[in-house]
PDB file of C-alpha atoms in Angstrom:
ATOM      1  CA  LEU B1105     179.171 -18.047 151.703  1.00  0.00           C
ATOM      2  CA  GLU B1106     178.110 -18.172 155.302  1.00  0.00           C
ATOM      3  CA  TRP B1107     174.586 -17.872 154.455  1.00  0.00           C
ATOM      4  CA  ARG B1108     174.533 -20.421 151.768  1.00  0.00           C
ATOM      5  CA  ARG B1109     175.865 -23.357 153.736  1.00  0.00           C
ATOM      6  CA  PRO B1110     172.599 -23.666 155.930  1.00  0.00           C
ATOM      7  CA  ARG B1111     170.723 -23.817 152.941  1.00  0.00           C
ATOM      8  CA  GLN B1112     172.775 -26.398 151.253  1.00  0.00           C
ATOM      9  CA  ARG B1113     172.507 -28.536 154.388  1.00  0.00           C
ATOM     10  CA  THR B1114     168.760 -28.122 154.322  1.00  0.00           C
ATOM     11  CA  THR B1115     168.748 -28.975 150.590  1.00  0.00           C
ATOM     12  CA  HIS B1116     170.679 -32.287 151.567  1.00  0.00           C
ATOM     13  CA  ARG B1117     168.169 -32.855 154.459  1.00  0.00           C
ATOM     14  CA  ARG B1118     165.309 -32.857 151.843  1.00  0.00           C
ATOM     15  CA  VAL B1119     166.884 -34.794 149.381  1.00  0.00           C
ATOM     16  CA  ALA B1120     167.729 -37.407 152.114  1.00  0.00           C
ATOM     17  CA  LYS B1121     163.868 -37.319 153.291  1.00  0.00           C
ATOM     18  CA  MET B1122     163.138 -37.925 149.706  1.00  0.00           C
ATOM     19  CA  LEU B1123     165.336 -40.624 149.289  1.00  0.00           C
ATOM     20  CA  ARG B1124     164.139 -42.257 152.434  1.00  0.00           C
ATOM     21  CA  ALA B1125     160.535 -41.753 151.399  1.00  0.00           C
ATOM     22  CA  THR B1126     161.292 -43.302 147.982  1.00  0.00           C
ATOM     23  CA  ARG B1127     163.029 -46.309 149.560  1.00  0.00           C
ATOM     24  CA  LEU B1128     159.706 -46.507 151.798  1.00  0.00           C
ATOM     25  CA  ALA B1129     157.588 -46.580 148.927  1.00  0.00           C
ATOM     26  CA  ALA B1130     159.639 -48.780 146.953  1.00  0.00           C
ATOM     27  CA  VAL B1131     159.509 -51.397 150.102  1.00  0.00           C
ATOM     28  CA  ALA B1132     155.970 -50.618 150.274  1.00  0.00           C
ATOM     29  CA  GLY B1133     155.321 -51.097 146.671  1.00  0.00           C
ATOM     30  CA  GLY B1134     157.238 -54.265 146.401  1.00  0.00           C
ATOM     31  CA  GLY B1135     155.471 -55.963 149.302  1.00  0.00           C
ATOM     32  CA  ALA B1136     152.059 -54.979 147.406  1.00  0.00           C
ATOM     33  CA  ALA B1137     153.608 -56.380 144.111  1.00  0.00           C
ATOM     34  CA  ALA B1138     154.395 -59.693 146.359  1.00  0.00           C
ATOM     35  CA  CYS B1139     150.852 -59.724 147.517  1.00  0.00           C
ATOM     36  CA  SER B1140     149.412 -59.144 144.164  1.00  0.00           C
ATOM     37  CA  ALA B1141     151.760 -61.820 142.820  1.00  0.00           C
ATOM     38  CA  LEU B1142     150.826 -64.332 145.291  1.00  0.00           C
ATOM     39  CA  ALA B1143     146.811 -63.594 144.793  1.00  0.00           C
ATOM     40  CA  LEU B1144     147.489 -64.113 141.347  1.00  0.00           C
ATOM     41  CA  SER B1145     149.430 -67.479 141.597  1.00  0.00           C
ATOM     42  CA  GLN B1146     146.608 -68.798 143.996  1.00  0.00           C
ATOM     43  CA  ARG B1147     143.989 -67.767 141.445  1.00  0.00           C
ATOM     44  CA  ASP B1148     145.986 -69.584 138.681  1.00  0.00           C
ATOM     45  CA  ASP B1149     146.511 -72.375 140.921  1.00  0.00           C
ATOM     46  CA  HIS B1150     142.644 -72.668 141.402  1.00  0.00           C
ATOM     47  CA  ALA B1151     141.833 -72.268 137.861  1.00  0.00           C
ATOM     48  CA  GLN B1152     144.206 -75.018 136.911  1.00  0.00           C
ATOM     49  CA  ALA B1153     142.543 -77.256 139.393  1.00  0.00           C
ATOM     50  CA  ARG B1154     139.267 -76.592 137.831  1.00  0.00           C
ATOM     51  CA  LEU B1155     140.581 -76.983 134.518  1.00  0.00           C
ATOM     52  CA  ALA B1156     141.876 -80.299 135.363  1.00  0.00           C
ATOM     53  CA  SER B1157     138.592 -81.353 137.226  1.00  0.00           C
ATOM     54  CA  THR B1158     136.804 -80.337 134.017  1.00  0.00           C
ATOM     55  CA  GLU B1159     139.086 -82.273 131.771  1.00  0.00           C
ATOM     56  CA  ARG B1160     138.861 -85.357 133.822  1.00  0.00           C
ATOM     57  CA  LEU B1161     135.089 -85.137 133.617  1.00  0.00           C
ATOM     58  CA  LEU B1162     135.184 -84.459 129.972  1.00  0.00           C
ATOM     59  CA  HIS B1163     137.545 -87.656 129.259  1.00  0.00           C
ATOM     60  CA  GLN B1164     135.675 -89.707 131.695  1.00  0.00           C
ATOM     61  CA  PRO B1165     133.789 -92.405 129.518  1.00  0.00           C
ATOM     62  CA  PRO B1166     129.976 -92.585 130.329  1.00  0.00           C
ATOM     63  CA  ARG B1167     128.686 -95.384 132.417  1.00  0.00           C
ATOM     64  CA  LYS B1168     127.997 -98.181 130.160  1.00  0.00           C
ATOM     65  CA  ARG B1169     124.356 -99.794 130.127  1.00  0.00           C
ATOM     66  CA  ILE B1170     124.013-103.523 129.939  1.00  0.00           C
ATOM     67  CA  ALA B1171     121.121-105.508 129.234  1.00  0.00           C
ATOM     68  CA  ILE B1172     120.863-108.703 130.987  1.00  0.00           C
ATOM     69  CA  TYR B1173     118.719-111.181 128.985  1.00  0.00           C
ATOM     70  CA  GLY B1174     118.409-114.413 130.851  1.00  0.00           C
ATOM     71  CA  GLY B1175     116.796-117.821 129.939  1.00  0.00           C
ATOM     72  CA  SER B1176     117.353-121.427 129.832  1.00  0.00           C
ATOM     73  CA  PHE B1177     118.263-121.139 125.970  1.00  0.00           C
ATOM     74  CA  ASN B1178     117.722-124.847 125.577  1.00  0.00           C
ATOM     75  CA  PRO B1179     118.932-124.480 122.744  1.00  0.00           C
ATOM     76  CA  ILE B1180     119.274-120.661 121.910  1.00  0.00           C
ATOM     77  CA  THR B1181     117.441-119.871 118.570  1.00  0.00           C
ATOM     78  CA  ASN B1182     117.684-117.304 115.781  1.00  0.00           C
ATOM     79  CA  ALA B1183     114.446-115.716 117.768  1.00  0.00           C
ATOM     80  CA  HIS B1184     116.657-115.369 120.762  1.00  0.00           C
ATOM     81  CA  LEU B1185     119.097-113.601 118.705  1.00  0.00           C
ATOM     82  CA  ASN B1186     116.844-111.455 117.091  1.00  0.00           C
ATOM     83  CA  VAL B1187     115.608-110.064 120.347  1.00  0.00           C
ATOM     84  CA  ALA B1188     119.354-109.337 121.702  1.00  0.00           C
ATOM     85  CA  ALA B1189     119.695-107.534 118.185  1.00  0.00           C
ATOM     86  CA  GLU B1190     116.815-105.427 118.339  1.00  0.00           C
ATOM     87  CA  ILE B1191     117.631-104.122 121.972  1.00  0.00           C
ATOM     88  CA  MET B1192     120.862-103.266 120.622  1.00  0.00           C
ATOM     89  CA  HIS B1193     119.309-101.383 117.479  1.00  0.00           C
ATOM     90  CA  SER B1194     116.846 -99.523 120.143  1.00  0.00           C
ATOM     91  CA  LYS B1195     119.817 -97.943 121.793  1.00  0.00           C
ATOM     92  CA  LEU B1196     118.313 -98.736 124.901  1.00  0.00           C
ATOM     93  CA  ALA B1197     121.719-100.526 125.979  1.00  0.00           C
ATOM     94  CA  ASP B1198     124.959-100.523 125.123  1.00  0.00           C
ATOM     95  CA  GLU B1199     125.577-104.360 125.289  1.00  0.00           C
ATOM     96  CA  VAL B1200     123.437-107.137 125.676  1.00  0.00           C
ATOM     97  CA  TRP B1201     124.419-110.149 127.969  1.00  0.00           C
ATOM     98  CA  ILE B1202     122.830-113.281 127.094  1.00  0.00           C
ATOM     99  CA  THR B1203     122.735-115.373 130.344  1.00  0.00           C
ATOM    100  CA  PRO B1204     122.054-118.888 130.325  1.00  0.00           C
ATOM    101  CA  CYS B1205     120.837-120.093 133.679  1.00  0.00           C
ATOM    102  CA  GLY B1206     122.116-122.952 135.875  1.00  0.00           C
ATOM    103  CA  VAL B1207     120.511-125.901 137.003  1.00  0.00           C
ATOM    104  CA  ARG B1208     116.744-125.522 137.677  1.00  0.00           C
ATOM    105  CA  PRO B1209     115.719-127.887 140.445  1.00  0.00           C
ATOM    106  CA  ASP B1210     112.170-126.645 140.113  1.00  0.00           C
ATOM    107  CA  LYS B1211     112.238-127.853 136.516  1.00  0.00           C
ATOM    108  CA  PRO B1212     113.512-131.351 136.623  1.00  0.00           C
ATOM    109  CA  SER B1213     112.918-131.508 132.881  1.00  0.00           C
ATOM    110  CA  LEU B1214     115.521-129.166 131.946  1.00  0.00           C
ATOM    111  CA  LYS B1215     118.140-131.781 131.172  1.00  0.00           C
ATOM    112  CA  THR B1216     120.720-130.345 129.023  1.00  0.00           C
ATOM    113  CA  SER B1217     123.688-129.162 131.013  1.00  0.00           C
ATOM    114  CA  MET B1218     124.829-125.551 131.658  1.00  0.00           C
ATOM    115  CA  ILE B1219     128.111-126.324 129.815  1.00  0.00           C
ATOM    116  CA  HIS B1220     126.076-127.381 126.578  1.00  0.00           C
ATOM    117  CA  ARG B1221     123.845-124.617 126.693  1.00  0.00           C
ATOM    118  CA  LEU B1222     126.439-122.010 127.416  1.00  0.00           C
ATOM    119  CA  VAL B1223     128.681-123.396 124.526  1.00  0.00           C
ATOM    120  CA  MET B1224     125.575-122.916 122.168  1.00  0.00           C
ATOM    121  CA  CYS B1225     125.044-119.390 123.265  1.00  0.00           C
ATOM    122  CA  HIS B1226     128.975-118.651 122.587  1.00  0.00           C
ATOM    123  CA  LEU B1227     128.442-120.467 119.078  1.00  0.00           C
ATOM    124  CA  ALA B1228     125.603-118.642 118.178  1.00  0.00           C
ATOM    125  CA  VAL B1229     126.808-115.073 118.962  1.00  0.00           C
ATOM    126  CA  ASP B1230     130.445-115.624 117.796  1.00  0.00           C
ATOM    127  CA  THR B1231     128.688-117.002 114.209  1.00  0.00           C
ATOM    128  CA  THR B1232     126.116-114.550 114.188  1.00  0.00           C
ATOM    129  CA  PHE B1233     127.270-111.221 115.173  1.00  0.00           C
ATOM    130  CA  GLY B1234     130.263-108.960 114.148  1.00  0.00           C
ATOM    131  CA  SER B1235     132.975-108.879 116.610  1.00  0.00           C
ATOM    132  CA  ARG B1236     132.197-105.280 117.623  1.00  0.00           C
ATOM    133  CA  PHE B1237     128.484-105.553 118.089  1.00  0.00           C
ATOM    134  CA  GLY B1238     127.790-105.472 121.795  1.00  0.00           C
ATOM    135  CA  VAL B1239     125.872-109.122 122.079  1.00  0.00           C
ATOM    136  CA  LYS B1240     127.742-111.160 124.545  1.00  0.00           C
ATOM    137  CA  VAL B1241     127.436-114.143 126.635  1.00  0.00           C
ATOM    138  CA  CYS B1242     127.681-113.927 130.396  1.00  0.00           C
ATOM    139  CA  ASP B1243     128.769-117.395 132.304  1.00  0.00           C
ATOM    140  CA  CYS B1244     128.021-116.044 135.671  1.00  0.00           C
ATOM    141  CA  GLU B1245     125.909-118.838 136.606  1.00  0.00           C
ATOM    142  CA  ALA B1246     128.052-121.559 135.123  1.00  0.00           C
ATOM    143  CA  ASP B1247     129.905-122.269 138.357  1.00  0.00           C
ATOM    144  CA  LYS B1248     126.728-122.066 140.824  1.00  0.00           C
ATOM    145  CA  PRO B1249     125.111-124.970 142.209  1.00  0.00           C
ATOM    146  CA  ARG B1250     121.706-123.902 140.567  1.00  0.00           C
ATOM    147  CA  ALA B1251     120.123-121.103 138.758  1.00  0.00           C
ATOM    148  CA  MET B1252     120.456-117.779 140.387  1.00  0.00           C
ATOM    149  CA  PRO B1253     117.590-115.777 141.582  1.00  0.00           C
ATOM    150  CA  SER B1254     116.889-112.878 139.196  1.00  0.00           C
ATOM    151  CA  VAL B1255     117.187-110.477 141.991  1.00  0.00           C
ATOM    152  CA  VAL B1256     120.419-112.057 143.160  1.00  0.00           C
ATOM    153  CA  LEU B1257     121.661-112.114 139.626  1.00  0.00           C
ATOM    154  CA  MET B1258     121.248-108.304 139.113  1.00  0.00           C
ATOM    155  CA  ARG B1259     122.608-107.398 142.394  1.00  0.00           C
ATOM    156  CA  GLN B1260     125.917-109.291 142.226  1.00  0.00           C
ATOM    157  CA  LEU B1261     126.417-108.029 138.758  1.00  0.00           C
ATOM    158  CA  ALA B1262     126.104-104.457 139.986  1.00  0.00           C
ATOM    159  CA  GLU B1263     128.518-105.190 142.691  1.00  0.00           C
ATOM    160  CA  LYS B1264     131.114-106.850 140.566  1.00  0.00           C
ATOM    161  CA  TYR B1265     130.799-104.055 137.663  1.00  0.00           C
ATOM    162  CA  PRO B1266     129.944-100.917 139.725  1.00  0.00           C
ATOM    163  CA  GLU B1267     131.073 -98.773 136.492  1.00  0.00           C
ATOM    164  CA  ALA B1268     128.153 -99.975 134.579  1.00  0.00           C
ATOM    165  CA  ASP B1269     124.287 -99.767 135.171  1.00  0.00           C
ATOM    166  CA  PHE B1270     122.391-103.157 134.555  1.00  0.00           C
ATOM    167  CA  VAL B1271     118.814-103.326 133.235  1.00  0.00           C
ATOM    168  CA  PHE B1272     116.864-106.788 132.938  1.00  0.00           C
ATOM    169  CA  ALA B1273     115.523-107.740 129.436  1.00  0.00           C
ATOM    170  CA  CYS B1274     112.395-109.933 129.555  1.00  0.00           C
ATOM    171  CA  GLY B1275     109.249-110.680 127.668  1.00  0.00           C
ATOM    172  CA  SER B1276     106.457-108.235 128.352  1.00  0.00           C
ATOM    173  CA  ASP B1277     104.078-111.261 129.281  1.00  0.00           C
ATOM    174  CA  GLN B1278     106.511-112.231 132.251  1.00  0.00           C
ATOM    175  CA  ILE B1279     105.624-108.835 134.215  1.00  0.00           C
ATOM    176  CA  SER B1280     102.610-110.462 135.768  1.00  0.00           C
ATOM    177  CA  GLU B1281     104.826-113.452 137.248  1.00  0.00           C
ATOM    178  CA  VAL B1282     107.836-111.012 138.323  1.00  0.00           C
ATOM    179  CA  ARG B1283     106.307-110.425 142.057  1.00  0.00           C
ATOM    180  CA  SER B1284     106.051-114.227 142.637  1.00  0.00           C
ATOM    181  CA  TRP B1285     109.535-115.250 141.414  1.00  0.00           C
ATOM    182  CA  PRO B1286     111.483-116.495 144.713  1.00  0.00           C
ATOM    183  CA  ALA B1287     114.812-115.929 146.045  1.00  0.00           C
ATOM    184  CA  GLU B1288     115.684-118.485 148.344  1.00  0.00           C
ATOM    185  CA  ALA B1289     119.326-118.547 149.975  1.00  0.00           C
ATOM    186  CA  GLU B1290     122.247-120.839 148.694  1.00  0.00           C
ATOM    187  CA  PRO B1291     124.678-121.270 151.186  1.00  0.00           C
ATOM    188  CA  GLY B1292     127.961-120.227 150.330  1.00  0.00           C
ATOM    189  CA  PHE B1293     126.717-118.341 147.413  1.00  0.00           C
ATOM    190  CA  TRP B1294     124.106-116.047 148.226  1.00  0.00           C
ATOM    191  CA  ASP B1295     121.837-114.952 150.747  1.00  0.00           C
ATOM    192  CA  ALA B1296     117.796-115.220 150.710  1.00  0.00           C
ATOM    193  CA  VAL B1297     116.067-111.969 149.824  1.00  0.00           C
ATOM    194  CA  GLY B1298     113.251-110.820 151.878  1.00  0.00           C
ATOM    195  CA  ASP B1299     110.044-110.302 149.509  1.00  0.00           C
ATOM    196  CA  PRO B1300     111.923-111.096 146.637  1.00  0.00           C
ATOM    197  CA  GLY B1301     109.395-110.345 143.920  1.00  0.00           C
ATOM    198  CA  GLU B1302     108.132-107.113 145.165  1.00  0.00           C
ATOM    199  CA  THR B1303     111.986-106.219 145.779  1.00  0.00           C
ATOM    200  CA  PHE B1304     112.994-107.243 142.411  1.00  0.00           C
ATOM    201  CA  PHE B1305     109.833-105.432 140.702  1.00  0.00           C
ATOM    202  CA  ASN B1306     110.610-102.263 142.327  1.00  0.00           C
ATOM    203  CA  GLU B1307     114.256-101.870 142.328  1.00  0.00           C
ATOM    204  CA  THR B1308     115.247-103.239 138.722  1.00  0.00           C
ATOM    205  CA  HIS B1309     114.955-101.283 135.417  1.00  0.00           C
ATOM    206  CA  PHE B1310     113.010-103.237 133.011  1.00  0.00           C
ATOM    207  CA  LEU B1311     113.397-103.481 129.130  1.00  0.00           C
ATOM    208  CA  LEU B1312     110.297-104.986 127.876  1.00  0.00           C
ATOM    209  CA  ILE B1313     110.124-107.212 124.640  1.00  0.00           C
ATOM    210  CA  ASP B1314     106.413-107.361 123.244  1.00  0.00           C
ATOM    211  CA  ARG B1315     105.607-110.909 122.842  1.00  0.00           C
ATOM    212  CA  PRO B1316     103.290-111.993 119.884  1.00  0.00           C
ATOM    213  CA  GLY B1317      99.919-112.419 120.808  1.00  0.00           C
ATOM    214  CA  ALA B1318     100.557-111.393 124.541  1.00  0.00           C
ATOM    215  CA  SER B1319      98.527-108.631 126.269  1.00  0.00           C
ATOM    216  CA  ILE B1320      99.615-106.432 129.073  1.00  0.00           C
ATOM    217  CA  ASP B1321      96.379-104.250 129.003  1.00  0.00           C
ATOM    218  CA  GLY B1322      95.653-103.453 132.856  1.00  0.00           C
ATOM    219  CA  LEU B1323      98.905-104.856 134.252  1.00  0.00           C
ATOM    220  CA  GLU B1324     100.739-102.857 136.652  1.00  0.00           C
ATOM    221  CA  MET B1325     104.213-101.886 135.308  1.00  0.00           C
ATOM    222  CA  PRO B1326     107.287-101.469 137.035  1.00  0.00           C
ATOM    223  CA  PRO B1327     108.474 -98.219 138.241  1.00  0.00           C
ATOM    224  CA  ASN B1328     111.261 -98.259 135.923  1.00  0.00           C
ATOM    225  CA  THR B1329     110.246 -99.706 132.733  1.00  0.00           C
ATOM    226  CA  GLN B1330     110.853 -99.086 128.786  1.00  0.00           C
ATOM    227  CA  PHE B1331     109.736-100.883 125.774  1.00  0.00           C
ATOM    228  CA  VAL B1332     111.959-101.993 123.200  1.00  0.00           C
ATOM    229  CA  ALA B1333     109.329-101.690 120.566  1.00  0.00           C
ATOM    230  CA  ASP B1334     108.569 -97.930 121.482  1.00  0.00           C
ATOM    231  CA  ALA B1335     112.145 -97.240 121.308  1.00  0.00           C
ATOM    232  CA  LEU B1336     112.708 -98.551 117.700  1.00  0.00           C
ATOM    233  CA  LYS B1337     109.390 -97.112 116.619  1.00  0.00           C
ATOM    234  CA  ALA B1338     110.787 -93.511 117.594  1.00  0.00           C
ATOM    235  CA  ARG B1339     113.862 -94.127 115.763  1.00  0.00           C
ATOM    236  CA  GLY B1340     111.706 -94.894 112.396  1.00  0.00           C
ATOM    237  CA  SER B1341     112.059 -98.793 112.730  1.00  0.00           C
ATOM    238  CA  THR B1342     109.453-101.719 113.517  1.00  0.00           C
ATOM    239  CA  MET B1343     110.445-104.141 115.839  1.00  0.00           C
ATOM    240  CA  ILE B1344     111.065-107.537 114.273  1.00  0.00           C
ATOM    241  CA  GLU B1345     109.111-110.448 116.100  1.00  0.00           C
ATOM    242  CA  THR B1346     109.016-114.300 115.749  1.00  0.00           C
ATOM    243  CA  GLU B1347     107.053-116.817 117.473  1.00  0.00           C
ATOM    244  CA  LEU B1348     109.758-119.289 117.386  1.00  0.00           C
ATOM    245  CA  SER B1349     110.697-121.238 120.680  1.00  0.00           C
ATOM    246  CA  SER B1350     113.245-123.648 122.010  1.00  0.00           C
ATOM    247  CA  THR B1351     110.507-125.937 122.410  1.00  0.00           C
ATOM    248  CA  GLU B1352     109.635-125.978 118.938  1.00  0.00           C
ATOM    249  CA  VAL B1353     113.319-126.313 118.043  1.00  0.00           C
ATOM    250  CA  ARG B1354     113.708-129.395 120.148  1.00  0.00           C
ATOM    251  CA  LYS B1355     110.719-131.218 118.638  1.00  0.00           C
ATOM    252  CA  ARG B1356     111.982-130.641 115.280  1.00  0.00           C
ATOM    253  CA  VAL B1357     115.442-132.152 116.137  1.00  0.00           C
ATOM    254  CA  THR B1358     114.268-135.056 118.113  1.00  0.00           C
ATOM    255  CA  PRO B1359     114.744-138.108 115.909  1.00  0.00           C
ATOM    256  CA  PRO B1360     111.928-140.944 115.739  1.00  0.00           C
ATOM    257  CA  ASP B1361     114.173-143.198 117.587  1.00  0.00           C
ATOM    258  CA  ASP B1362     117.651-143.526 119.241  1.00  0.00           C
ATOM    259  CA  GLU B1363     119.087-145.843 116.769  1.00  0.00           C
ATOM    260  CA  VAL B1364     119.169-143.365 113.744  1.00  0.00           C
ATOM    261  CA  ARG B1365     119.400-140.294 115.856  1.00  0.00           C
ATOM    262  CA  PHE B1366     122.986-139.612 114.534  1.00  0.00           C
ATOM    263  CA  GLY B1367     122.278-140.776 110.914  1.00  0.00           C
ATOM    264  CA  LEU B1368     119.673-140.857 108.153  1.00  0.00           C
ATOM    265  CA  ARG B1369     116.141-141.506 107.794  1.00  0.00           C
ATOM    266  CA  ASN B1370     113.870-142.235 104.769  1.00  0.00           C
ATOM    267  CA  ALA B1371     111.606-139.441 104.059  1.00  0.00           C
ATOM    268  CA  GLU B1372     107.866-140.111 103.040  1.00  0.00           C
ATOM    269  CA  SER B1373     109.254-139.249  99.162  1.00  0.00           C
ATOM    270  CA  SER B1374     111.758-141.962  99.781  1.00  0.00           C
ATOM    271  CA  ARG B1375     114.676-139.491  99.247  1.00  0.00           C
ATOM    272  CA  GLU B1376     117.138-139.463 102.293  1.00  0.00           C
ATOM    273  CA  ARG B1377     116.876-136.532 104.376  1.00  0.00           C
ATOM    274  CA  ALA B1378     118.766-135.811 107.623  1.00  0.00           C
ATOM    275  CA  TRP B1379     116.350-136.315 110.656  1.00  0.00           C
ATOM    276  CA  TYR B1380     117.443-132.482 111.774  1.00  0.00           C
ATOM    277  CA  ASP B1381     116.961-130.876 108.390  1.00  0.00           C
ATOM    278  CA  GLU B1382     113.421-129.207 109.618  1.00  0.00           C
ATOM    279  CA  ALA B1383     115.509-127.152 112.208  1.00  0.00           C
ATOM    280  CA  GLU B1384     117.404-125.663 109.606  1.00  0.00           C
ATOM    281  CA  GLY B1385     117.004-121.710 109.663  1.00  0.00           C
ATOM    282  CA  LEU B1386     115.634-122.180 113.188  1.00  0.00           C
ATOM    283  CA  VAL B1387     118.939-122.144 114.820  1.00  0.00           C
ATOM    284  CA  PRO B1388     122.474-120.907 113.562  1.00  0.00           C
ATOM    285  CA  PRO B1389     124.237-123.760 111.754  1.00  0.00           C
ATOM    286  CA  SER B1390     126.980-123.956 114.563  1.00  0.00           C
ATOM    287  CA  VAL B1391     124.253-124.659 117.220  1.00  0.00           C
ATOM    288  CA  LEU B1392     122.630-127.141 114.942  1.00  0.00           C
ATOM    289  CA  GLY B1393     125.865-128.976 114.312  1.00  0.00           C
ATOM    290  CA  HIS B1394     126.577-128.920 118.127  1.00  0.00           C
ATOM    291  CA  ILE B1395     123.149-130.375 118.972  1.00  0.00           C
ATOM    292  CA  VAL B1396     123.698-133.170 116.171  1.00  0.00           C
ATOM    293  CA  ARG B1397     127.347-133.920 117.279  1.00  0.00           C
ATOM    294  CA  TYR B1398     126.486-134.695 120.831  1.00  0.00           C
ATOM    295  CA  GLY B1399     122.676-135.770 120.123  1.00  0.00           C
ATOM    296  CA  LEU B1400     121.453-133.393 122.636  1.00  0.00           C
ATOM    297  CA  TYR B1401     117.696-133.755 122.285  1.00  0.00           C
ATOM    298  CA  ALA B1402     117.852-137.679 121.692  1.00  0.00           C
ATOM    299  CA  HIS B1403     115.043-139.363 123.371  1.00  0.00           C
ATOM    300  CA  GLY B1404     115.802-139.168 127.410  1.00  0.00           C
ATOM    301  CA  HIS B1405     118.450-136.427 126.718  1.00  0.00           C
ATOM    302  CA  GLY B1406     116.538-133.196 127.173  1.00  0.00           C
ATOM    303  CA  ALA B1407     113.934-133.621 124.511  1.00  0.00           C
ATOM    304  CA  GLU B1408     111.519-132.478 126.735  1.00  0.00           C
ATOM    305  CA  GLY B1409     112.127-128.940 128.100  1.00  0.00           C
ATOM    306  CA  VAL B1410     111.094-125.855 129.990  1.00  0.00           C
ATOM    307  CA  ASP B1411     110.014-122.111 129.229  1.00  0.00           C
ATOM    308  CA  ASP B1412     112.763-120.077 127.555  1.00  0.00           C
ATOM    309  CA  GLU B1413     113.174-117.787 130.176  1.00  0.00           C
ATOM    310  CA  ALA B1414     114.412-118.239 133.750  1.00  0.00           C
ATOM    311  CA  THR B1415     113.686-116.685 136.781  1.00  0.00           C
TER     312      THR B1415
END
């Protein structure tokens, strides 16, 4: 018994040391586990953040591309509507904004008011295209004292709608004139632009519409240019072109005299016809009705006019 007691005490000491070692190991292991858990949590948070960022990108709508199709639209014709439709068909733009210009001090022959021309554009678009088709009317010049220079117009639209990219649609024959387009200041509305034509030529993305009979051979193209006809051809389509102009429509709806401008006149065949029937099929019926109702192109009321495109 005497010699077993020390050995028993020794065994107890060993057990105690083992227990302490086990506790220390457990504590150490717990710390490592805690660190591991923390690291896993941090990695999980990082992964969730990346996932959330990716989801935001996936659900973020792509930037809309809007083509500005400007002009006097005096009046808007089926040819204008055809151009707007073909731009949409080319897939070079998500929307086309028909933008009638304001007053043109440099063109005193433009006598039809901005309001009438704007209303006719709305009538034409609303009665020609479906509600989901991307052709719309832009009234950004309606409250301006005069027509906005194109370079100013494009800059102001980009500032007002930063979520969209704007491109300028015009006839290919106009490219030779772009560099001469002015941009004088209009106090309270916009500042002058230095070297406006060159600036507009270089900073604007153009969508060019081929004009029948117009040649662009040898002309320098802007740095950012696309042709609507080429885009349609790549899709297996041929661009529909027409030589109809607003000038021709004005000639046809101008009556022989003011006395009968709202009535009927005798045709050579002796049967009665409306004096405006020669414009049927050249403009939407809603536009022709507006012209007749308000006698827009009677003598002295805008029968003479300007080119269809504004600068």
